[in-house]
Coordinates of C-alpha atoms and ligand atoms in Angstrom, one line a residue:
X1 CA 135.6 96.3 271.5
X2 CA 132.2 95.6 273.6
X3 CA 131.8 97.2 277.2
X4 CA 132.8 94.1 279.5
X5 CA 131.5 95.4 282.7
X6 CA 128.3 93.4 283.0
X7 CA 129.8 90.0 281.9
X8 CA 133.0 90.8 284.5
X9 CA 130.4 91.2 287.4
X10 CA 129.0 87.5 286.4
X11 CA 131.8 85.8 287.6
X12 CA 131.7 83.2 284.6
X13 CA 135.0 82.0 283.9
X14 CA 135.7 83.9 280.6
X15 CA 136.7 81.6 277.4
X16 CA 138.3 83.4 274.3
X17 CA 136.8 82.0 271.2
X18 CA 138.8 83.1 267.9
X19 CA 136.6 82.6 265.1
X20 CA 133.7 82.7 267.2
X21 CA 131.6 84.4 264.3
X22 CA 132.4 81.5 262.0
X23 CA 130.0 78.4 262.0
X24 CA 131.7 75.9 264.3
X25 CA 132.7 78.8 266.4
X26 CA 129.2 80.4 266.7
X27 CA 127.7 77.0 268.1
X28 CA 130.5 76.4 270.6
X29 CA 130.4 79.9 272.0
X30 CA 126.7 79.3 272.5
X31 CA 127.2 75.9 274.3
X32 CA 130.0 77.5 276.2
X33 CA 127.6 79.9 277.7
X34 CA 124.9 77.3 278.4
X35 CA 127.6 75.6 280.6
X36 CA 128.0 79.0 282.0
X37 CA 131.3 80.0 280.6
X38 CA 131.5 83.5 279.2
X39 CA 132.6 83.4 275.6
X40 CA 134.6 86.3 274.2
X41 CA 134.5 85.9 270.5
X42 CA 137.5 87.6 268.8
X43 CA 137.1 87.9 264.9
X44 CA 138.3 89.7 261.8
X45 CA 134.3 88.4 260.1
X46 CA 136.8 88.0 257.1
X47 CA 134.1 84.8 256.9
X48 CA 132.3 84.9 260.0
X49 CA 129.1 86.9 260.7
X50 CA 128.8 89.7 263.5
X51 CA 125.0 88.7 263.7
X52 CA 126.3 85.1 265.0
X53 CA 127.8 86.7 268.0
X54 CA 125.3 86.4 270.5
X55 CA 126.3 84.9 273.4
X56 CA 129.1 87.4 274.8
X57 CA 131.1 90.3 274.1
X58 CA 133.1 90.7 270.5
X59 CA 136.3 91.9 269.8
X60 CA 137.1 92.7 266.3
X61 CA 140.6 91.7 265.4
X62 CA 143.0 89.7 263.1
X63 CA 144.6 86.5 264.8
X64 CA 147.9 87.8 262.9
X65 CA 147.7 91.3 264.9
X66 CA 150.0 90.6 268.3
X67 CA 148.7 93.9 269.4
X68 CA 144.6 93.0 268.5
X69 CA 145.5 89.5 270.2
X70 CA 147.1 91.1 273.2
X71 CA 144.4 93.7 273.6
X72 CA 141.7 91.1 273.8
X73 CA 143.8 88.9 276.6
X74 CA 144.4 91.9 278.5
X75 CA 140.6 93.2 278.4
X76 CA 139.5 90.1 280.1
X77 CA 140.5 87.6 282.6
X78 CA 140.6 84.6 280.1
X79 CA 141.0 81.2 281.9
X80 CA 141.1 79.0 278.7
X81 CA 141.3 80.1 274.7
X82 CA 139.4 78.0 272.1
X83 CA 140.9 78.7 268.7
X84 CA 139.0 78.2 265.8
X85 CA 140.3 81.5 263.5
X86 CA 141.7 80.1 260.4
X87 CA 141.4 79.7 256.7
X88 CA 139.2 76.3 256.1
X89 CA 138.5 75.7 252.0
X90 CA 140.8 72.8 251.2
X91 CA 140.8 74.0 247.5
X92 CA 141.8 77.6 248.2
X93 CA 144.7 75.8 250.2
X94 CA 146.3 74.7 246.7
X95 CA 146.3 78.1 244.9
X96 CA 146.7 79.8 248.1
X97 CA 149.6 78.0 250.2
X98 CA 151.1 81.3 251.3
X99 CA 147.9 82.6 252.8
X100 CA 147.2 79.5 254.6
X101 CA 150.4 79.0 256.1
X102 CA 150.3 82.8 257.2
X103 CA 146.6 82.8 258.9
X104 CA 146.8 79.0 260.0
X105 CA 150.3 78.7 261.7
X106 CA 151.8 82.5 261.9
X107 CA 148.6 83.3 263.2
X108 CA 148.5 80.6 265.6
X109 CA 151.8 81.1 266.7
X110 CA 150.9 84.7 267.4
X111 CA 148.5 83.6 269.7
X112 CA 150.8 81.3 271.4
X113 CA 153.3 83.6 272.3
X114 CA 150.6 85.9 273.8
X115 CA 149.1 83.1 275.8
X116 CA 152.7 82.1 277.0
X117 CA 153.4 85.8 278.0
X118 CA 150.1 85.9 280.2
X119 CA 150.6 82.3 281.3
X120 CA 146.9 81.2 280.1
X121 CA 146.8 77.7 280.7
X122 CA 144.1 75.7 278.5
X123 CA 144.1 75.9 274.8
X124 CA 141.6 74.2 272.8
X125 CA 142.5 74.1 268.8
X126 CA 140.2 73.4 265.7
X127 CA 141.9 70.7 263.9
X128 CA 141.1 68.2 261.2
X129 CA 140.8 65.0 259.8
X130 CA 142.5 66.6 256.7
X131 CA 146.0 65.8 258.8
X132 CA 145.4 62.0 258.4
X133 CA 146.5 60.4 255.0
X134 CA 144.4 57.7 253.2
X135 CA 147.4 55.2 252.2
X136 CA 147.4 51.8 253.3
X137 CA 143.3 52.0 254.6
X138 CA 140.1 50.1 253.5
X139 CA 137.1 52.2 253.0
X140 CA 135.8 50.3 255.7
X141 CA 138.5 51.0 258.6
X142 CA 138.2 53.6 260.8
X143 CA 141.1 56.2 261.9
X144 CA 142.5 56.3 265.3
X145 CA 144.5 59.3 266.4
X146 CA 147.9 57.3 265.7
X147 CA 147.2 56.6 262.0
X148 CA 149.7 58.0 259.8
X149 CA 149.9 61.8 259.3
X150 CA 150.1 62.6 255.4
X151 CA 147.9 65.5 254.4
X152 CA 146.8 65.8 251.2
X153 CA 146.5 69.4 250.9
X154 CA 148.4 72.6 252.1
X155 CA 145.3 73.0 254.2
X156 CA 146.0 69.8 256.1
X157 CA 149.6 70.3 256.4
X158 CA 148.7 73.8 258.1
X159 CA 146.5 72.0 260.6
X160 CA 149.2 69.5 261.1
X161 CA 151.7 72.0 261.8
X162 CA 149.7 74.1 264.3
X163 CA 149.2 71.2 266.0
X164 CA 152.8 70.9 266.5
X165 CA 153.7 74.3 267.1
X166 CA 150.9 73.8 270.2
X167 CA 152.7 70.7 271.4
X168 CA 156.1 72.4 271.4
X169 CA 154.5 75.2 273.5
X170 CA 153.1 72.6 276.1
X171 CA 156.5 71.1 276.8
X172 CA 158.0 74.9 276.8
X173 CA 155.4 76.6 279.0
X174 CA 153.5 74.3 280.8
X175 CA 149.9 75.1 278.4
X176 CA 147.6 72.5 278.6
X177 CA 146.3 71.8 275.2
X178 CA 143.5 69.5 273.2
X179 CA 143.5 69.5 269.7
X180 CA 140.3 68.0 268.4
X181 CA 140.4 66.4 265.0
X182 CA 137.1 67.2 263.1
X183 CA 135.5 65.0 261.0
X184 CA 132.6 66.3 259.0
X185 CA 130.6 69.0 260.6
X186 CA 127.4 69.5 259.6
X187 CA 123.5 70.7 260.6
X188 CA 122.6 73.9 262.6
X189 CA 121.8 74.4 265.9
X190 CA 118.0 73.0 266.7
X191 CA 117.1 77.1 267.5
X192 CA 117.6 78.1 264.4
X193 CA 119.4 80.9 265.4
X194 CA 122.9 80.1 263.9
X195 CA 124.0 77.5 261.2
X196 CA 126.2 76.6 258.3
X197 CA 127.0 80.0 256.0
X198 CA 130.3 80.1 254.2
X199 CA 130.9 82.0 251.1
X200 CA 131.4 80.6 248.7
X201 CA 129.8 77.3 249.8
X202 CA 131.7 74.3 248.9
X203 CA 130.1 71.6 251.5
X204 CA 128.1 68.7 250.2
X205 CA 124.8 69.0 252.9
X206 CA 124.0 73.0 251.9
X207 CA 124.5 72.4 248.1
X208 CA 122.2 69.6 248.3
X209 CA 119.5 71.4 250.3
X210 CA 119.9 74.4 247.9
X211 CA 119.5 72.0 244.8
X212 CA 116.7 70.3 246.7
X213 CA 115.1 73.9 247.5
X214 CA 115.5 75.1 244.0
X215 CA 117.8 77.7 245.3
X216 CA 121.1 76.6 243.5
X217 CA 122.0 74.5 240.5
X218 CA 122.1 70.4 240.4
X219 CA 124.3 68.9 242.9
X220 CA 127.6 67.8 241.1
X221 CA 128.1 64.1 242.5
X222 CA 132.3 63.9 242.7
X223 CA 132.8 60.6 241.7
X224 CA 131.0 57.2 241.8
X225 CA 133.6 54.9 241.2
X226 CA 135.4 54.8 244.6
X227 CA 135.7 51.2 246.3
X228 CA 132.7 51.9 248.9
X229 CA 129.3 50.2 248.9
X230 CA 127.8 52.6 246.7
X231 CA 131.0 53.9 244.5
X232 CA 130.4 57.6 246.4
X233 CA 132.5 58.8 249.3
X234 CA 132.0 57.9 252.6
X235 CA 132.4 60.5 255.5
X236 CA 131.7 60.7 259.2
X237 CA 128.8 63.6 259.5
X238 CA 128.9 65.1 262.9
X239 CA 126.3 67.4 264.1
X240 CA 127.6 70.9 264.9
X241 CA 126.1 70.6 268.1
X242 CA 128.0 67.4 269.2
X243 CA 131.1 69.1 267.8
X244 CA 130.3 72.0 270.4
X245 CA 129.9 69.8 273.4
X246 CA 133.4 68.2 272.3
X247 CA 135.0 71.7 272.7
X248 CA 133.0 72.2 276.2
X249 CA 134.2 69.0 277.7
X250 CA 138.0 70.0 275.9
X251 CA 137.7 73.5 277.8
X252 CA 136.9 71.6 281.3
X253 CA 139.0 68.2 280.8
X254 CA 141.3 67.6 284.0
X255 CA 144.5 67.8 282.3
X256 CA 148.0 68.4 284.0
X257 CA 150.2 71.4 283.0
X258 CA 152.4 70.5 279.5
X259 CA 149.4 67.9 278.6
X260 CA 148.9 67.8 275.0
X261 CA 146.2 65.6 273.8
X262 CA 144.8 65.1 269.9
X263 CA 141.3 63.6 269.8
X264 CA 138.9 62.8 267.3
X265 CA 135.9 64.3 266.9
X266 CA 133.1 61.8 264.9
X267 CA 130.7 59.3 265.5
X268 CA 132.6 56.0 264.0
X269 CA 129.9 55.7 261.2
X270 CA 130.5 56.6 257.8
X271 CA 127.6 58.0 255.4
X272 CA 128.0 58.0 251.5
X273 CA 127.4 61.1 249.2
X274 CA 124.2 59.1 248.1
X275 CA 123.0 58.8 251.8
X276 CA 123.1 62.7 251.9
X277 CA 121.1 62.9 248.8
X278 CA 118.5 60.6 250.0
X279 CA 118.1 62.2 253.2
X280 CA 117.9 65.6 252.1
X281 CA 115.3 64.6 249.4
X282 CA 113.2 63.2 252.2
X283 CA 113.5 66.0 254.6
X284 CA 112.8 69.0 251.9
X285 CA 109.9 66.8 250.2
X286 CA 111.7 67.1 246.8
X287 CA 114.3 65.0 245.4
X288 CA 117.9 66.5 244.9
X289 CA 118.8 67.2 241.2
X290 CA 122.0 65.5 240.7
X291 CA 124.7 65.4 237.6
X292 CA 127.5 62.9 237.7
X293 CA 130.9 64.3 237.8
X294 CA 134.6 63.1 237.9
X295 CA 136.3 62.8 241.4
X296 CA 137.3 65.9 243.1
X297 CA 140.9 66.2 243.6
X298 CA 142.5 64.9 246.8
X299 CA 139.0 63.5 248.0
X300 CA 139.8 60.4 249.7
X301 CA 137.4 57.4 249.3
X302 CA 136.7 57.2 253.1
X303 CA 136.8 59.4 256.3
X304 CA 135.6 57.9 259.3
X305 CA 136.6 58.4 263.0
X306 CA 137.5 55.6 265.7
X307 CA 136.2 58.3 268.4
X308 CA 137.0 55.9 271.4
X309 CA 139.4 58.6 272.6
X310 CA 137.3 61.3 273.2
X311 CA 134.8 59.0 275.1
X312 CA 137.6 58.0 277.5
X313 CA 139.6 61.4 278.1
X314 CA 136.8 63.6 277.6
X315 CA 133.8 61.5 278.6
X316 CA 132.1 62.8 275.1
X317 CA 130.3 60.7 272.7
X318 CA 128.0 62.3 269.7
X319 CA 124.4 62.0 271.0
X320 CA 122.3 64.0 267.8
X321 CA 124.5 63.2 265.0
X322 CA 122.0 60.8 263.1
X323 CA 121.9 62.1 259.3
X324 CA 118.4 62.5 259.6
X325 CA 118.4 64.5 262.6
X326 CA 121.5 66.9 261.3
X327 CA 119.8 67.1 257.8
X328 CA 116.3 68.1 259.6
X329 CA 118.3 70.8 261.6
X330 CA 120.2 71.9 258.5
X331 CA 117.0 72.5 256.4
X332 CA 115.2 74.5 259.2
X333 CA 118.2 76.6 259.2
X334 CA 118.1 77.0 255.2
X335 CA 114.4 77.4 255.2
X336 CA 114.3 80.3 257.4
X337 CA 113.9 84.0 255.0
X338 CA 116.7 85.6 257.5
X339 CA 119.4 83.1 256.8
X340 CA 120.2 80.2 254.4
X341 CA 118.4 80.6 250.9
X342 CA 116.6 83.7 251.9
X343 CA 120.4 85.4 252.6
X344 CA 121.5 84.0 249.2
X345 CA 118.7 85.3 247.4
X346 CA 119.1 88.6 249.0
X347 CA 123.4 88.8 247.7
X348 CA 123.6 88.8 244.0
X349 CA 127.0 88.5 244.1
X350 CA 126.4 85.5 246.2
X351 CA 124.0 83.9 244.0
X352 CA 126.0 84.2 241.1
X353 CA 128.5 81.8 242.3
X354 CA 125.3 79.3 242.4
X355 CA 124.3 79.9 238.8
X356 CA 127.8 79.4 238.0
Ligands
UFG1 N1 130.8 66.3 247.3 C1 130.0 66.4 245.9 N2 129.4 67.2 245.3 C2 129.7 68.5 246.0 C3 130.3 68.7 247.4 C4 130.9 67.6 247.9 O1 130.2 65.2 245.6 O2 129.2 69.8 245.4 C5 131.1 65.3 248.1 C6 133.0 65.2 248.3 O3 133.5 64.8 247.3 C7 132.9 64.4 249.6 C8 131.7 64.5 250.4 O4 130.8 65.2 249.5 O5 133.0 63.2 249.2 C9 132.0 65.7 251.5 O6 132.4 66.9 250.9 P1 132.5 68.4 251.7 O7 133.2 69.2 250.6 O8 131.5 68.5 252.4 O9 133.9 67.6 252.7 P2 135.0 67.2 252.6 O10 134.8 65.8 253.3 O11 135.5 67.4 251.5 O12 135.6 68.2 254.2 C10 135.4 68.3 255.2 C11 136.0 69.9 255.8 C12 137.5 69.4 255.6 C13 137.8 68.6 256.5 C14 136.9 67.3 256.1 C15 137.7 66.2 257.1 O13 135.7 70.8 254.7 O14 137.9 70.7 256.3 O15 135.7 67.2 256.3 O16 136.7 65.0 257.1 F1 139.2 68.7 256.4

């Protein structure tokens, strides 16, 4: 564990960021530091990167390890926890539901027990639009928080179970919690210091950029026969900087003890797969090579937020999530030799996934 003396002396409120070495976690740690909090990152580095921990101390540990969680909470005067640590790949959750329930639900339970024992008052939880079902909704309808919960994957099931466990802790122990249901996080910090780096990468935007840069195979478009304006899926792409700002607002929100709030984090506008492909081609200066493939199992035609509640409850709305801005920032990140494409080229085992 890093030494904390200089940070403790700074007098800034401490926020423990589990999973803070990952994509959204690192951007949130930066936003917290800029808002005058001290982000302490707790991460097992199974998918995050040590070099993404730049804005506060680092505790190496697994969220399921009660002793490691307790050690981090006892080492710092934690005022709030932002909980990202978890598994995210929808496809892998289908083949390894046991692992997803263990990390995402048991891990969240361990964290909650440790928070209750120490009376930590505030939790912000990384949830997902994956908790919603798609039945009975047309492609052009946005999703309010009250929409039916009917996850299409074990990943979505674990996020919903995590939410319910948190809500029960709010009632039982007076914790106040905000669960943020993300739509499609995308883009990179404009500084170019941090960005999206999943291994393996399955998300549309980085794959499209890699293809346009000649650093990956042609992009497979998963289905063109959806009931949407151009036949490809609609998603609500939210700039990771906007998403990070929503977490800061949730940490600061005035909530009574025991309050539990679930809030969509999106823009309210849907972009199609073809919109993303066109925008990436323009930003890279070279078209995205594509091949048409069948639908991917579990992909709903449309996932677009109704973000009104975020504005009302958190005073938050997206300000930098225009698609061309998201893409420009992502391309800047992917173009750097030290990150993005450069990192893929230096890692043969990673590159082989792109050659498949
Ligand atoms: N897509 C392709 N080709 C690809 C990859 C993706 O056509 O190679 C399409 C998908 O079919 C989908 C869209 O691009 O229509 C976006 O796909 P992503 O994999 O980038 O993201 P998802 O919408 O599947 O999932 C993301 C997060 C989930 C979260 C969900 C909520 O990864 O954790 O958003 O909106 F649950």
